[in-house]
Amino acid sequence: MENITIETEFIKLDALLKFAALTATGGEAKQVIADGMVAVNGETCTMRGKKIRPGDEVTFAGHTLHVQGTQ
C-alpha cells in the first residue's frame, strides 16, 4: 500500500491516478476507469470524476493507494 497525501478536500479519481503516476496521461486514466479497472474502497468505480477524500483507498493494476490529508 502506498500513501498519497493531498492538500485539498478531495481529488478526482482520474487526477489521482495521474498524480500517483499510475497512468501516464489523463486520457489513459479516463480509459482505465471507464473500462472498470479501478476500485474505490473495494468497489469497481467507472466515474472518472468521483471525489476521492482522505481515508479512501484506490486500487489499480496491483497498486493500492491510501489517500490522506495534510491535517
C-alpha positions as semicolon CSV with decimal commas, in nm:
position;residue;x (nm);y (nm);z (nm)
1;M;0,000;0,000;0,000
2;E;0,121;0,345;-0,089
3;N;0,021;0,661;0,096
4;I;-0,075;0,960;-0,117
5;T;-0,113;1,297;0,056
6;I;-0,347;1,557;-0,088
7;E;-0,362;1,919;0,027
8;T;-0,723;1,978;-0,081
9;E;-1,057;1,849;0,046
10;F;-1,072;1,595;-0,238
11;I;-0,914;1,492;-0,567
12;K;-1,098;1,347;-0,865
13;L;-1,027;0,984;-0,939
14;D;-0,873;1,039;-1,283
15;A;-0,647;1,314;-1,147
16;L;-0,537;1,088;-0,861
17;L;-0,424;0,812;-1,098
18;K;-0,216;1,061;-1,295
19;F;-0,085;1,234;-0,976
20;A;0,027;0,897;-0,837
21;A;0,196;0,813;-1,172
22;L;-0,017;0,501;-1,220
23;T;-0,115;0,632;-1,563
24;A;0,096;0,839;-1,799
25;T;-0,181;1,076;-1,908
26;G;-0,523;1,196;-1,804
27;G;-0,667;1,030;-2,113
28;E;-0,523;0,695;-2,010
29;A;-0,668;0,742;-1,660
30;K;-1,014;0,812;-1,805
31;Q;-0,993;0,498;-2,019
32;V;-0,890;0,256;-1,743
33;I;-1,166;0,397;-1,521
34;A;-1,426;0,361;-1,798
35;D;-1,307;0,003;-1,857
36;G;-1,383;-0,083;-1,493
37;M;-1,020;-0,146;-1,398
38;V;-1,020;0,078;-1,089
39;A;-1,171;0,009;-0,746
40;V;-1,251;0,266;-0,479
41;N;-1,286;0,130;-0,126
42;G;-1,317;-0,223;-0,266
43;E;-1,585;-0,149;-0,526
44;T;-1,534;-0,106;-0,901
45;C;-1,578;0,258;-0,998
46;T;-1,640;0,384;-1,353
47;M;-1,692;0,752;-1,262
48;R;-1,378;0,942;-1,356
49;G;-1,495;1,247;-1,162
50;K;-1,552;1,051;-0,840
51;K;-1,434;1,264;-0,548
52;I;-1,163;1,084;-0,354
53;R;-1,121;1,209;0,001
54;P;-0,872;1,136;0,279
55;G;-0,935;0,787;0,415
56;D;-1,032;0,640;0,075
57;E;-0,841;0,355;-0,085
58;V;-0,798;0,325;-0,461
59;T;-0,675;0,004;-0,626
60;F;-0,547;-0,022;-0,984
61;A;-0,301;-0,254;-1,161
62;G;-0,184;-0,422;-0,841
63;H;-0,130;-0,093;-0,659
64;T;-0,333;0,022;-0,360
65;L;-0,329;0,392;-0,277
66;H;-0,434;0,516;0,067
67;V;-0,531;0,880;0,041
68;Q;-0,453;1,101;0,338
69;G;-0,488;1,472;0,405
70;T;-0,230;1,713;0,535
71;Q;-0,441;1,771;0,851
